[in-house]
Short mmCIF file of C-alpha atoms in Angstrom, two decimals:
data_model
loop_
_atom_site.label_atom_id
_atom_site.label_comp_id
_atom_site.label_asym_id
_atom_site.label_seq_id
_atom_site.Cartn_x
_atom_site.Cartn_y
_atom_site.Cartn_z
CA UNK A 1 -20.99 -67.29 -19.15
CA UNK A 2 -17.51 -65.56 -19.21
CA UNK A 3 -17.36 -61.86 -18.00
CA UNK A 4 -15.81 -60.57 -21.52
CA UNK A 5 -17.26 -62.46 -23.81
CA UNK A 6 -15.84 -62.47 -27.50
CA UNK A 7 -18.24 -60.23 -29.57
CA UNK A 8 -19.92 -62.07 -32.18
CA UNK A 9 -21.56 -60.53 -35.63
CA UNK A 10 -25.30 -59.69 -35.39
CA UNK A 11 -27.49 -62.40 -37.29
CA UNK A 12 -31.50 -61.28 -37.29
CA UNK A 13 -33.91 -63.59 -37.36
CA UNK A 14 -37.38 -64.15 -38.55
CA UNK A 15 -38.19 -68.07 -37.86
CA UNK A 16 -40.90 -67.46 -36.14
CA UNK A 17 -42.85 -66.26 -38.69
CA UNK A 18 -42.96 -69.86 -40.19
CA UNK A 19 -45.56 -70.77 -38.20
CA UNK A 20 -48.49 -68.29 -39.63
CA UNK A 21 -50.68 -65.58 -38.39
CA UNK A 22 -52.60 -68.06 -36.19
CA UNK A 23 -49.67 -67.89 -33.40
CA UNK A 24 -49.47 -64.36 -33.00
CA UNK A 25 -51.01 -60.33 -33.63
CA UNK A 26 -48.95 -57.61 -34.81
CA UNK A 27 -49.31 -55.01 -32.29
CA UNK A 28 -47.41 -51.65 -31.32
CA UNK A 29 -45.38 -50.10 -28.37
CA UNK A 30 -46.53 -48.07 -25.88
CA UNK A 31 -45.60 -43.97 -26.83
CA UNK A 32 -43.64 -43.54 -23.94
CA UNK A 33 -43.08 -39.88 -22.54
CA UNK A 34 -39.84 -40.43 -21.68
CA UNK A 35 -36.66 -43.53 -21.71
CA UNK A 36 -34.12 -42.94 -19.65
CA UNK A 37 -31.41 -46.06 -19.70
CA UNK A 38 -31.18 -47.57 -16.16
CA UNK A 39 -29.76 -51.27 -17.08
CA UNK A 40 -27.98 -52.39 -20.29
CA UNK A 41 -26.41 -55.96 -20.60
CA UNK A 42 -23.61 -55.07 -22.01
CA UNK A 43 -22.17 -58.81 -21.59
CA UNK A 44 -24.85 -60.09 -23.09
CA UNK A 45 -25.15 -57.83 -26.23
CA UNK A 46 -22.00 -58.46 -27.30
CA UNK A 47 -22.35 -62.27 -27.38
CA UNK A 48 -25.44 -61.37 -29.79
CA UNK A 49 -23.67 -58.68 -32.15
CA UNK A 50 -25.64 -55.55 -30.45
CA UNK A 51 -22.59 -54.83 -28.26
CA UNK A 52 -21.77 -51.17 -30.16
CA UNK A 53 -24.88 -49.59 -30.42
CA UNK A 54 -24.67 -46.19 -28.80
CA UNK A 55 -27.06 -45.11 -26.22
CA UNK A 56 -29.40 -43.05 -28.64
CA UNK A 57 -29.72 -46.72 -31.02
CA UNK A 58 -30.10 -48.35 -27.58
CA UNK A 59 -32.77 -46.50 -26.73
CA UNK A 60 -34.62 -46.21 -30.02
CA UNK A 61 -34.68 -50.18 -30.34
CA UNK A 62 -35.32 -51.28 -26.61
CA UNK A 63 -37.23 -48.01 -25.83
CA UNK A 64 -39.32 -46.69 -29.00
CA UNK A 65 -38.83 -50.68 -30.39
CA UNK A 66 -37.79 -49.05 -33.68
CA UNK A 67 -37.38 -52.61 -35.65
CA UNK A 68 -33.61 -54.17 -36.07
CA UNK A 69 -32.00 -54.86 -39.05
CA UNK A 70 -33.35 -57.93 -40.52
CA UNK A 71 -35.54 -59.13 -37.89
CA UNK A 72 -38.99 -58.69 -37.42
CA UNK A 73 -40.93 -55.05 -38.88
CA UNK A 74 -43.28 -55.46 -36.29
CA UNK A 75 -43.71 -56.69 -32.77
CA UNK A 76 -45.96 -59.92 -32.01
CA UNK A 77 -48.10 -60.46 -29.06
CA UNK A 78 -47.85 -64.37 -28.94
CA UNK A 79 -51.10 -66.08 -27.95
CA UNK A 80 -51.32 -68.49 -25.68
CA UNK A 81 -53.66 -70.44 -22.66
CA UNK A 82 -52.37 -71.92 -19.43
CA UNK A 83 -53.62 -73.65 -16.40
CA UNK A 84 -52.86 -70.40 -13.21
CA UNK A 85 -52.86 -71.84 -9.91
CA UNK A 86 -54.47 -75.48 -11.60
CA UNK A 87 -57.47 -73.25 -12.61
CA UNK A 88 -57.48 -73.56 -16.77
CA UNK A 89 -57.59 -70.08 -18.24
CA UNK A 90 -58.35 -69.75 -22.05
CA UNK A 91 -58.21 -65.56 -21.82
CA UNK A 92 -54.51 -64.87 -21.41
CA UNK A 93 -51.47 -64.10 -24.10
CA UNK A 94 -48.71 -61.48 -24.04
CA UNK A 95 -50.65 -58.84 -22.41
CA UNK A 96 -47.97 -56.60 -21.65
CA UNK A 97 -45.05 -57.81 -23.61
CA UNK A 98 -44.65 -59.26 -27.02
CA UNK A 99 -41.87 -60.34 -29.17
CA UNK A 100 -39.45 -58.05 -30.34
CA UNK A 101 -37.26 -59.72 -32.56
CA UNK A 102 -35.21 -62.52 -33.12
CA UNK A 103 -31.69 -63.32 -33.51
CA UNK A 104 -28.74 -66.11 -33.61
CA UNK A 105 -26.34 -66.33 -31.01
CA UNK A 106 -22.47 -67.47 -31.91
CA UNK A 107 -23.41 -71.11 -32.13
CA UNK A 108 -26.72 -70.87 -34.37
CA UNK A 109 -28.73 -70.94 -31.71
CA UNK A 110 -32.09 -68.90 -31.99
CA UNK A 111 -32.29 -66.34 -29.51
CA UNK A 112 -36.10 -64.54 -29.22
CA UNK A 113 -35.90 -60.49 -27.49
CA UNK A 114 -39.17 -60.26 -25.74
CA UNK A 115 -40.50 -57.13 -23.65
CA UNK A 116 -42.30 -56.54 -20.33
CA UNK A 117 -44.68 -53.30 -19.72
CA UNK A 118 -44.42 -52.62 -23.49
CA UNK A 119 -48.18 -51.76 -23.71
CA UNK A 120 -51.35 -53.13 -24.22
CA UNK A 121 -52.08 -56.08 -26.38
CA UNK A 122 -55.40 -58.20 -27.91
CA UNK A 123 -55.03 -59.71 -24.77
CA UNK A 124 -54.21 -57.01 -22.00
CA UNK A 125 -57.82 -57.55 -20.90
CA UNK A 126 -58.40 -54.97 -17.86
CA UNK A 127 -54.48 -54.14 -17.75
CA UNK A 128 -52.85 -51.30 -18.78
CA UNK A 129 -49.84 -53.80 -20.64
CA UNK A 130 -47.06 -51.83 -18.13
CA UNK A 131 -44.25 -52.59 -15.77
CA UNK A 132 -43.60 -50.77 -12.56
CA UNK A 133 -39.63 -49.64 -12.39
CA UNK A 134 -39.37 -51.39 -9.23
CA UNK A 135 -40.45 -54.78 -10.98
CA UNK A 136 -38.32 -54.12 -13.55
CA UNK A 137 -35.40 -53.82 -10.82
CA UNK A 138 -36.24 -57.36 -9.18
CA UNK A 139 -36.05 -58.87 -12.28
CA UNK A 140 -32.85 -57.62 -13.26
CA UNK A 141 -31.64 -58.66 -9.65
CA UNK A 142 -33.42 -62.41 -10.42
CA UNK A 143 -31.86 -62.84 -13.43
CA UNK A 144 -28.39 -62.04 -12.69
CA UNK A 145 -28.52 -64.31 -9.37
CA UNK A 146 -29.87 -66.70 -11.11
CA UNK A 147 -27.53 -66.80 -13.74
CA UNK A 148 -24.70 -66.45 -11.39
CA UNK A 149 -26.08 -69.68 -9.58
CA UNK A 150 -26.33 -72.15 -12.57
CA UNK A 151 -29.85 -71.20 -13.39
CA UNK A 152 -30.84 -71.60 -16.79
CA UNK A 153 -32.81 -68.59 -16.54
CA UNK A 154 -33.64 -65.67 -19.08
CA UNK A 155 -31.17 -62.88 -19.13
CA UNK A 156 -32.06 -59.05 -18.64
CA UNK A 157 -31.16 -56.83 -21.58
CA UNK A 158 -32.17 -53.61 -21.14
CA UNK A 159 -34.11 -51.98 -18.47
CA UNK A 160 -35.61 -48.17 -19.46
CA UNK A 161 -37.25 -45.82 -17.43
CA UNK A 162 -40.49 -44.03 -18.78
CA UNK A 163 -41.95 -41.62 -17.55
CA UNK A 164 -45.49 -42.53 -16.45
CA UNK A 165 -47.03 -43.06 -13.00
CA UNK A 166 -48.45 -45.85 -12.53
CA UNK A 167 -51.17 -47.35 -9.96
CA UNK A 168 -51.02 -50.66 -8.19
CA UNK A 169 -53.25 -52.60 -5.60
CA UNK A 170 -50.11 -54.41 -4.45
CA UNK A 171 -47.74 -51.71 -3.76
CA UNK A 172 -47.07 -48.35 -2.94
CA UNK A 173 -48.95 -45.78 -5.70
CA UNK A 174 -48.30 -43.88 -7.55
CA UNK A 175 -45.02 -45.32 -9.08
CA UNK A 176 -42.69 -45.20 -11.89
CA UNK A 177 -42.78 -47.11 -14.83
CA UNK A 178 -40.31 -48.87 -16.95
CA UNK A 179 -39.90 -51.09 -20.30
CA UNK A 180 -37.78 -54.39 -20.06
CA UNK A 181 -36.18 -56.17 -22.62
CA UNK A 182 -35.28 -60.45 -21.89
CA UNK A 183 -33.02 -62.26 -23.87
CA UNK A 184 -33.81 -66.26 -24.15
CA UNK A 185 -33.85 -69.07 -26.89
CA UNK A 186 -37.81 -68.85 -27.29
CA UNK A 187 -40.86 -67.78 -25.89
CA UNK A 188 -43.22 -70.92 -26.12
CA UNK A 189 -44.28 -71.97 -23.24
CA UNK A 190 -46.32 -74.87 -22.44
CA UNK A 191 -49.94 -72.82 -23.00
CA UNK A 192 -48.78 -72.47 -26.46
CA UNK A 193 -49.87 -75.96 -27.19
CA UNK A 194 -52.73 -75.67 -24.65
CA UNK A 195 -54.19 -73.22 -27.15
CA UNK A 196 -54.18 -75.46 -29.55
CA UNK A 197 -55.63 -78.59 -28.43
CA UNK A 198 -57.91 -76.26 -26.72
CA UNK A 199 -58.87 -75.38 -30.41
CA UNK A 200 -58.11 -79.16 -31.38
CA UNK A 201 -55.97 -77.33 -34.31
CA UNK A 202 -53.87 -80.67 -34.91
CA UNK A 203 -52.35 -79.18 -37.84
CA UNK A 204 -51.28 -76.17 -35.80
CA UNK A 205 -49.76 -78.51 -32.93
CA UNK A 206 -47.49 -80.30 -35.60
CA UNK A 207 -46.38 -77.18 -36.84
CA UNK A 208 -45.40 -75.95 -33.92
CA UNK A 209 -43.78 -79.08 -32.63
CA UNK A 210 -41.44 -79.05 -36.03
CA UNK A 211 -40.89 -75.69 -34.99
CA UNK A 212 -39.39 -76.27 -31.50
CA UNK A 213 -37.40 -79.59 -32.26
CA UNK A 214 -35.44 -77.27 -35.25
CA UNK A 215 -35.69 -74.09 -33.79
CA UNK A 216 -35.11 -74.39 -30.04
CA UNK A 217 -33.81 -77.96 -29.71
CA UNK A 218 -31.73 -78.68 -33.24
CA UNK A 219 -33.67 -81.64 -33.84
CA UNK A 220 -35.27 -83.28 -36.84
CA UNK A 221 -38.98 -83.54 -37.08
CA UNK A 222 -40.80 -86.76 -38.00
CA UNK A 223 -43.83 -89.10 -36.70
CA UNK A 224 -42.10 -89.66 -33.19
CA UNK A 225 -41.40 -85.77 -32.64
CA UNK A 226 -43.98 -85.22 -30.22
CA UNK A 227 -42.50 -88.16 -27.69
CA UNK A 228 -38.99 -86.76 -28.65
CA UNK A 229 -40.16 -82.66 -28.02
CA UNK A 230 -41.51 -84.03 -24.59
CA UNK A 231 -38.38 -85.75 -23.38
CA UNK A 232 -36.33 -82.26 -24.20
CA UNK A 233 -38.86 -80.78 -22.26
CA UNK A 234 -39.02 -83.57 -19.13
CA UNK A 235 -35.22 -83.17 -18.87
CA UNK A 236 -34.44 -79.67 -19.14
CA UNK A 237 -37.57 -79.16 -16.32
CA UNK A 238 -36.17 -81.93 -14.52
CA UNK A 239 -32.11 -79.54 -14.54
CA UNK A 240 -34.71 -76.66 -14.21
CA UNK A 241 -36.58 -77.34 -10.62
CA UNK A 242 -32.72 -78.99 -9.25
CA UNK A 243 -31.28 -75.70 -9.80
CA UNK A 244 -34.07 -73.90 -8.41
CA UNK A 245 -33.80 -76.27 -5.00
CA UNK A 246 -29.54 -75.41 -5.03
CA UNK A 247 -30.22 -71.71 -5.40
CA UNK A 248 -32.87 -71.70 -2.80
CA UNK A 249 -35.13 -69.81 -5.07
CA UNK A 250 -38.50 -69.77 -5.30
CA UNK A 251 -40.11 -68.69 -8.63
CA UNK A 252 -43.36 -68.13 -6.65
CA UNK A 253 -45.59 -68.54 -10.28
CA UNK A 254 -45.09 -72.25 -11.77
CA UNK A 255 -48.08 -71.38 -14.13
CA UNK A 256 -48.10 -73.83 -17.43
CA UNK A 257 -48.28 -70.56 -19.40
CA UNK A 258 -44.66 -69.91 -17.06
CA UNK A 259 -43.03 -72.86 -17.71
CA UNK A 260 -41.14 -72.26 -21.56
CA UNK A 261 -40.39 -75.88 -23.63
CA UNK A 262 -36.96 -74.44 -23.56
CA UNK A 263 -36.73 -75.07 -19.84
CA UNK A 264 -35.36 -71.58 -19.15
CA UNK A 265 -36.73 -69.64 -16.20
CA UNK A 266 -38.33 -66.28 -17.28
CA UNK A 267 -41.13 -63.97 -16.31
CA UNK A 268 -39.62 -63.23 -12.80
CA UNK A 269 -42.83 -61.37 -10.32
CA UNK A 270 -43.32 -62.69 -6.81
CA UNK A 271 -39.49 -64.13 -6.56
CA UNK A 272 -38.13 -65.02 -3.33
CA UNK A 273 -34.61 -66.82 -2.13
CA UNK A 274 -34.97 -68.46 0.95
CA UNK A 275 -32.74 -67.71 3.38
CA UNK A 276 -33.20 -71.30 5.20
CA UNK A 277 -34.09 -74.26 4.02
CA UNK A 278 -37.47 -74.57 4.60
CA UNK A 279 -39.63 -77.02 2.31
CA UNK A 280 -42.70 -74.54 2.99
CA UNK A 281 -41.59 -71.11 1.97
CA UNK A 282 -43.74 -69.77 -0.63
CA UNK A 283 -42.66 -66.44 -2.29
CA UNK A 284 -46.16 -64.92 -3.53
CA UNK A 285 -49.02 -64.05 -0.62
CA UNK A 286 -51.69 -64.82 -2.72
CA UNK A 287 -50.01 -68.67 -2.77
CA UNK A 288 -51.86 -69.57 0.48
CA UNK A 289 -52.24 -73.11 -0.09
CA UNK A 290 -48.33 -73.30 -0.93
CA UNK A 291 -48.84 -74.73 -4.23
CA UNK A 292 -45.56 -73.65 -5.50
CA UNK A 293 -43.68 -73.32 -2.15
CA UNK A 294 -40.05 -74.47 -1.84
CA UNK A 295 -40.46 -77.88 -1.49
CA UNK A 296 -43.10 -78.42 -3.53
CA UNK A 297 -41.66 -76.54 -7.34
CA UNK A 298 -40.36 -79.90 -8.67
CA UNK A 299 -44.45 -81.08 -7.93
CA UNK A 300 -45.45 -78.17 -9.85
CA UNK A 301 -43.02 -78.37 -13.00
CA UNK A 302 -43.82 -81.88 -13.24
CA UNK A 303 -47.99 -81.01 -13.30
CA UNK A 304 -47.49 -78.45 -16.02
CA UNK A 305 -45.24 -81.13 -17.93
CA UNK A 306 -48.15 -83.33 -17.95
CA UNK A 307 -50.44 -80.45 -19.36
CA UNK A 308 -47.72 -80.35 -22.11
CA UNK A 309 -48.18 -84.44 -22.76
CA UNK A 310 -51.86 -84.06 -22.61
CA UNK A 311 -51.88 -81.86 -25.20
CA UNK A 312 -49.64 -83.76 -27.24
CA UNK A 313 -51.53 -86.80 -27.12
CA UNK A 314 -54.24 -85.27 -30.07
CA UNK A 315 -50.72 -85.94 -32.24
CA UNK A 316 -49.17 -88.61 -31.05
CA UNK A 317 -49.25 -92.57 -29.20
CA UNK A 318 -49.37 -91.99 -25.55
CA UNK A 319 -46.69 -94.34 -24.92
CA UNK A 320 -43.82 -92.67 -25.84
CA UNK A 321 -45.53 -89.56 -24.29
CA UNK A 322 -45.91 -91.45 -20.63
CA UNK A 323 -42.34 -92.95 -20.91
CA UNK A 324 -41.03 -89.29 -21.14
CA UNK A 325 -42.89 -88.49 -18.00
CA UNK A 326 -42.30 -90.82 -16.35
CA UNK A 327 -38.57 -90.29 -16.51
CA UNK A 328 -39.16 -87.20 -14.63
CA UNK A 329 -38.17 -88.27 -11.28
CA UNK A 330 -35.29 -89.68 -11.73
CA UNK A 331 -33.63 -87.19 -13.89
CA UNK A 332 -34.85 -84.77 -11.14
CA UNK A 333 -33.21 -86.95 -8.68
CA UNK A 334 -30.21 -87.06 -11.32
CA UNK A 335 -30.43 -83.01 -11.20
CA UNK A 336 -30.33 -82.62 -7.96
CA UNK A 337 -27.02 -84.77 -7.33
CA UNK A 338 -25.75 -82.46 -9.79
CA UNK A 339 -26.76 -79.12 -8.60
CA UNK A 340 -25.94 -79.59 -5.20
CA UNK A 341 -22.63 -80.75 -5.99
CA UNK A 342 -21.72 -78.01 -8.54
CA UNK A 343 -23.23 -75.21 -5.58
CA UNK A 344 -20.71 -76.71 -3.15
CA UNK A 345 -17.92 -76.96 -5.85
CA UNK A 346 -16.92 -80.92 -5.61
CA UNK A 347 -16.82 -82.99 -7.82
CA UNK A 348 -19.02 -85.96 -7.72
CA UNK A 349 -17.93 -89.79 -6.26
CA UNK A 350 -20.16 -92.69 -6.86
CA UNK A 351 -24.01 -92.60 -7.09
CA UNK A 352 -23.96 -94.26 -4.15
CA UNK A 353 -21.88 -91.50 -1.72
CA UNK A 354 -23.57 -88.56 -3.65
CA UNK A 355 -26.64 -90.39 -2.26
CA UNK A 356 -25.73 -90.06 1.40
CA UNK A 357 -23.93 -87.10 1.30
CA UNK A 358 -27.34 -85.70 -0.35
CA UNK A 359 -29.26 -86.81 2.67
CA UNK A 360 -26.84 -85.89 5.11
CA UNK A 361 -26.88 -82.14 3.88
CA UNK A 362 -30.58 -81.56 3.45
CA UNK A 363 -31.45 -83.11 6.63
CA UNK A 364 -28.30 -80.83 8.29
CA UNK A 365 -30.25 -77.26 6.64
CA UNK A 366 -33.04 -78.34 7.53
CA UNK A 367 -32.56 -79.41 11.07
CA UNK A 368 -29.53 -76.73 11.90
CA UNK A 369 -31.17 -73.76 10.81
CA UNK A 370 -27.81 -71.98 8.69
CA UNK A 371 -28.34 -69.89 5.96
CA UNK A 372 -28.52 -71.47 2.52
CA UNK A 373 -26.18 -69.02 1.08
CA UNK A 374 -24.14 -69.11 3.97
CA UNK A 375 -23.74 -73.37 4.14
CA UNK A 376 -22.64 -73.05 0.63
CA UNK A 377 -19.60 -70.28 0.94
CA UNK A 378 -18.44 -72.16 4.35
CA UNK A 379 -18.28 -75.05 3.09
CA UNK A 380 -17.14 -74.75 -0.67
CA UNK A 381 -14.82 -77.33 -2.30
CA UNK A 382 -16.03 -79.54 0.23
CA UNK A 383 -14.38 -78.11 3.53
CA UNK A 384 -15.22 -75.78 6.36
CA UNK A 385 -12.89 -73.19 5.45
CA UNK A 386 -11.84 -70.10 7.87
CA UNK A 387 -13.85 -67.98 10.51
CA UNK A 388 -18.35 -67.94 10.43
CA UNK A 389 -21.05 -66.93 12.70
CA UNK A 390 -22.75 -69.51 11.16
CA UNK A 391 -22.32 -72.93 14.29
CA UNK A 392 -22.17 -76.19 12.67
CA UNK A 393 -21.16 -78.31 16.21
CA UNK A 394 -24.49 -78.90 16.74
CA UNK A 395 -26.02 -82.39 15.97
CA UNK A 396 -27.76 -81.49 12.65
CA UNK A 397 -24.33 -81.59 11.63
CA UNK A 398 -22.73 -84.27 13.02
CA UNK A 399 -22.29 -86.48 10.28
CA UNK A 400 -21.29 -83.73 7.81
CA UNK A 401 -17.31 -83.91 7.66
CA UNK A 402 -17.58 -87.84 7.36
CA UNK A 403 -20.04 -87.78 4.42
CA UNK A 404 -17.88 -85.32 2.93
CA UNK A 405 -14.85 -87.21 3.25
CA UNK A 406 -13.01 -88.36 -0.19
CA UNK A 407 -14.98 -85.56 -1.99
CA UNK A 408 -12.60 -83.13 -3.75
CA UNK A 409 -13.21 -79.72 -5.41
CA UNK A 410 -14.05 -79.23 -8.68
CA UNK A 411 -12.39 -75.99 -9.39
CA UNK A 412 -9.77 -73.80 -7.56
CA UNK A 413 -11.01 -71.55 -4.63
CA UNK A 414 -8.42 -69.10 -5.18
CA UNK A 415 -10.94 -65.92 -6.42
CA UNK A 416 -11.00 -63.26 -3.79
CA UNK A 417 -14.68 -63.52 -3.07
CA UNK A 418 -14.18 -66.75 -1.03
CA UNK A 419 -12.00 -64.81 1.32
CA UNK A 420 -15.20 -62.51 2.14
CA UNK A 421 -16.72 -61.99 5.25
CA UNK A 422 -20.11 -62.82 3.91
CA UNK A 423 -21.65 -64.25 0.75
CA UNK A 424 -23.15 -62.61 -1.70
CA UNK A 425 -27.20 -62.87 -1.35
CA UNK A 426 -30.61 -61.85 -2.36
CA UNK A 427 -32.77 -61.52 0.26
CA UNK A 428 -35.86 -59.53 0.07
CA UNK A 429 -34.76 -57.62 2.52
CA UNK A 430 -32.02 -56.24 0.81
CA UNK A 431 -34.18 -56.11 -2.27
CA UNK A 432 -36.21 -53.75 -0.77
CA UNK A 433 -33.44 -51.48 0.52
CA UNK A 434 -32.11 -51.32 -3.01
CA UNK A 435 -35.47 -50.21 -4.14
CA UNK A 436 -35.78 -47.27 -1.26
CA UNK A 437 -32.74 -45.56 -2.44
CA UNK A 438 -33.86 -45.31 -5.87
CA UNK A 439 -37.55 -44.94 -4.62
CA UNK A 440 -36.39 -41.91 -2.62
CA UNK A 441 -33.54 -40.25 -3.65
CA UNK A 442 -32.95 -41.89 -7.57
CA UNK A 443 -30.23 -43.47 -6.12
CA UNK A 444 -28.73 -46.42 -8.02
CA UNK A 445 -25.40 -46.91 -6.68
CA UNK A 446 -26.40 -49.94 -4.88
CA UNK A 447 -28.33 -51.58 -7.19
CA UNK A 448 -25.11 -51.17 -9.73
CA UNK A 449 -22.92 -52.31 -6.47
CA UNK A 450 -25.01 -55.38 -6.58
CA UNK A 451 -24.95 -56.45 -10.13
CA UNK A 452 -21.22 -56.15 -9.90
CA UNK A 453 -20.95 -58.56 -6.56
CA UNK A 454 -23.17 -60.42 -8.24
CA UNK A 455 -20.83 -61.09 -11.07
CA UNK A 456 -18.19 -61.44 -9.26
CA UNK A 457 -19.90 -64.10 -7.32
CA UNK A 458 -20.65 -65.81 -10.62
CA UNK A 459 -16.89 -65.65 -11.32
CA UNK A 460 -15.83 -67.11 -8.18
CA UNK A 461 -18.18 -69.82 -9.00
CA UNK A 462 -17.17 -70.78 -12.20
CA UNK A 463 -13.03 -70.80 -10.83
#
């Protein structure tokens, strides 16, 4: 996405009321004592229209969620099930978010503004439906890396401050609280249909399968939709876990009711970039079996794609259903050629030397212990370029240069980040440094500092 976007009108949107009151409850916000504006997108409000609202409209809509224009009069807690951790749980929905209205983006794309730690909800259960500030922080850090990377991830909107102290088991308590605001092209994730067929509400699991070819995919509905809404899905979750693998990120919750049929990451809590490439790095503590480590996310994406096809089998033949899922490897495989290649910035040769060179380089970060991050700046467009700490003489990367040979760049390398000392990263424990200086002394100079070397990053990136 370009730095200075063109601003584009504001079109509301209500298409998701099509589907009926069985999909969602009207619910309110939380009365917050306070919002005080700590993030606001401004590159990605103007690409929706919202780009000149003042602070005081900023605040009323993404703070007190007064409605906008056109869109929805009331916020909707979507309902949902999903499979946590492979145990099936038929007690969850938007407990602490819900969706705040719709819109279309430049190209007539739908575009959904959902909340995090906007109160409780039908289905907050023991919860009290907030967000700690410092959450709210990592996920505006996520989101921006990710984007910067290639991710197709959810993008931060807003980010408000408000007033409350909150308690947590996992953290340091009391803490502050906070309100986020995401920007993506939907919200349904894969336990949206689990509901259903959980509730064998066939009708319902049409409905919302029209839904997401027109809405989210700009498809036509018909008798083979369901095969056709699971091969968007197997692809764009195939792109999904590659880019994942080239960012060295690791979601750390690969839930089903995580995984959205748009394919865009979102819902960003136990996060974690690796800083080597280590199939076995999980990001969450509580993951102590490593079900969604490193190595293993593609495994997971692919399980909760099959909970998708399961539940589209009470509508459709399950041939076309296990062709689509079966085609998950190799687009994965496909993916990864692709992300790796656009990370180091050359363009691809035949399917043959991408091969090699694929095998060469994982088996050199691996084996040679560099920093992902690191591997990627040193050797952009293809060649070691200029001074590192970082020692690739070693035999781990013996083969590299001659597997790279032939391969050219696919964009200039002429933005002043690539003459930095270091790359730009997001390690936890710089993560948690950020958070100390607002922690202690409301401090956010480095956490703007970062969003802006993020960008730039992203800049560099894109040539």
């Amino acid at each position: 996405m370009p730095d200075a976007p063109q601003a584009a009108p504001f079109r509301p949107e209500t298409a998701i009321l099509s589907l009926g009151d069985d999909f969602y409850d009207p619910v309110k916000a939380a009365d917050f004592p306070q919002t005080i504006l700590r993030f606001r997108n401004q590159r990605a409000a103007e690409t929706v229209g919202l780009g000149d609202l003042d602070e005081a409209a900023w605040l009323r809509h993404f703070g007190r969620f007064e409605a906008l224009p056109g869109s929805l009069e009331q916020p909707l807690a979507l309902r949902y099930h999903g499979h946590q951790f492979r145990n099936y749980n038929p007690d969850i929905g938007d407990g602490r978010g819900f969706l705040f209205a719709q819109l279309r983006d430049a190209d007539g794309r739908l575009l959904d503004l959902g909340t995090k730690g906007s109160g409780q909800t039908p289905y907050s259960r023991f919860g009290d439906g907030r967000l700690t500030l410092k959450g709210g922080v990592r996920e505006v850090l996520a989101t921006e890396m990710l984007e910067a990377l290639g991710v197709n991830t959810s993008r931060t909107f807003s980010l408000i401050e408000t007033g409350e102290t909150l308690e947590r088991n996992d953290e340091p308590s009391p803490t502050r609280s906070a309100v986020l605001v995401r920007l993506n092209h939907g919200h349904i994730r894969i336990g949206t249909f689990q509901r259903l067929a959980f509730f064998q509400q066939e009708d319902e699991l049409r409905r919302l399968t029209d839904y997401c070819l027109i809405e989210l995919y700009g498809d036509q509905p018909g008798e083979d939709g369901p095969g056709r809404l699971l091969d968007h899905v197997v692809s764009g979750t195939a792109r999904l876990a590659a880019s994942y693998m080239a960012a060295g990120f690791v979601h750390g919750v690969l839930n089903s009711d995580n995984i959205n049929v748009t394919a865009e990451s979102f819902d960003y809590g136990p996060w974690r970039f690796a800083k080597t490439w280590d199939p076995r790095f999980t990001a969450a503590y509580f993951d102590q079996q490593g079900l969604y480590a490193f190595g293993r996310q593609a495994e997971a994406i692919l399980w909760d794609v099959y909970q998708l096809a399961g539940t589209l089998a009470l509508i459709s033949p399950v041939e076309p259903l296990q062709a689509a899922v079966d085609a998950f490897p190799a687009r994965f495989e496909a993916a990864m050629r692709a992300a790796i290649l656009g990370r180091l910035g050359v363009k691809p040769k035949s399917e043959e030397d991408d091969l090699a060179l694929m095998g060469v380089l994982e088996s050199a970060l691996m084996r040679g212990g560099v920093e992902i991050d690191r591997f990627f700046f040193d050797w952009a467009g293809g060649r070691r370029r200029g001074a590192s700490p970082a020692d690739y003489s070693g035999e781990a990367f013996a083969g590299l240069e001659q597997a790279l040979a032939g391969y050219e760049p696919s964009h200039p390398l002429d933005h002043p980040y690539w003459g930095d000392a270091v790359p730009c990263s997001m390690h936890i424990e710089e993560v948690e440094a950020i958070w100390a200086r607002i922690a202690e002394a409301d401090d956010w100079s480095a956490f703007e500092a970062k969003v802006a070397a993020i960008r730039r990053m992203g800049e560099a990136m894109r040539g």
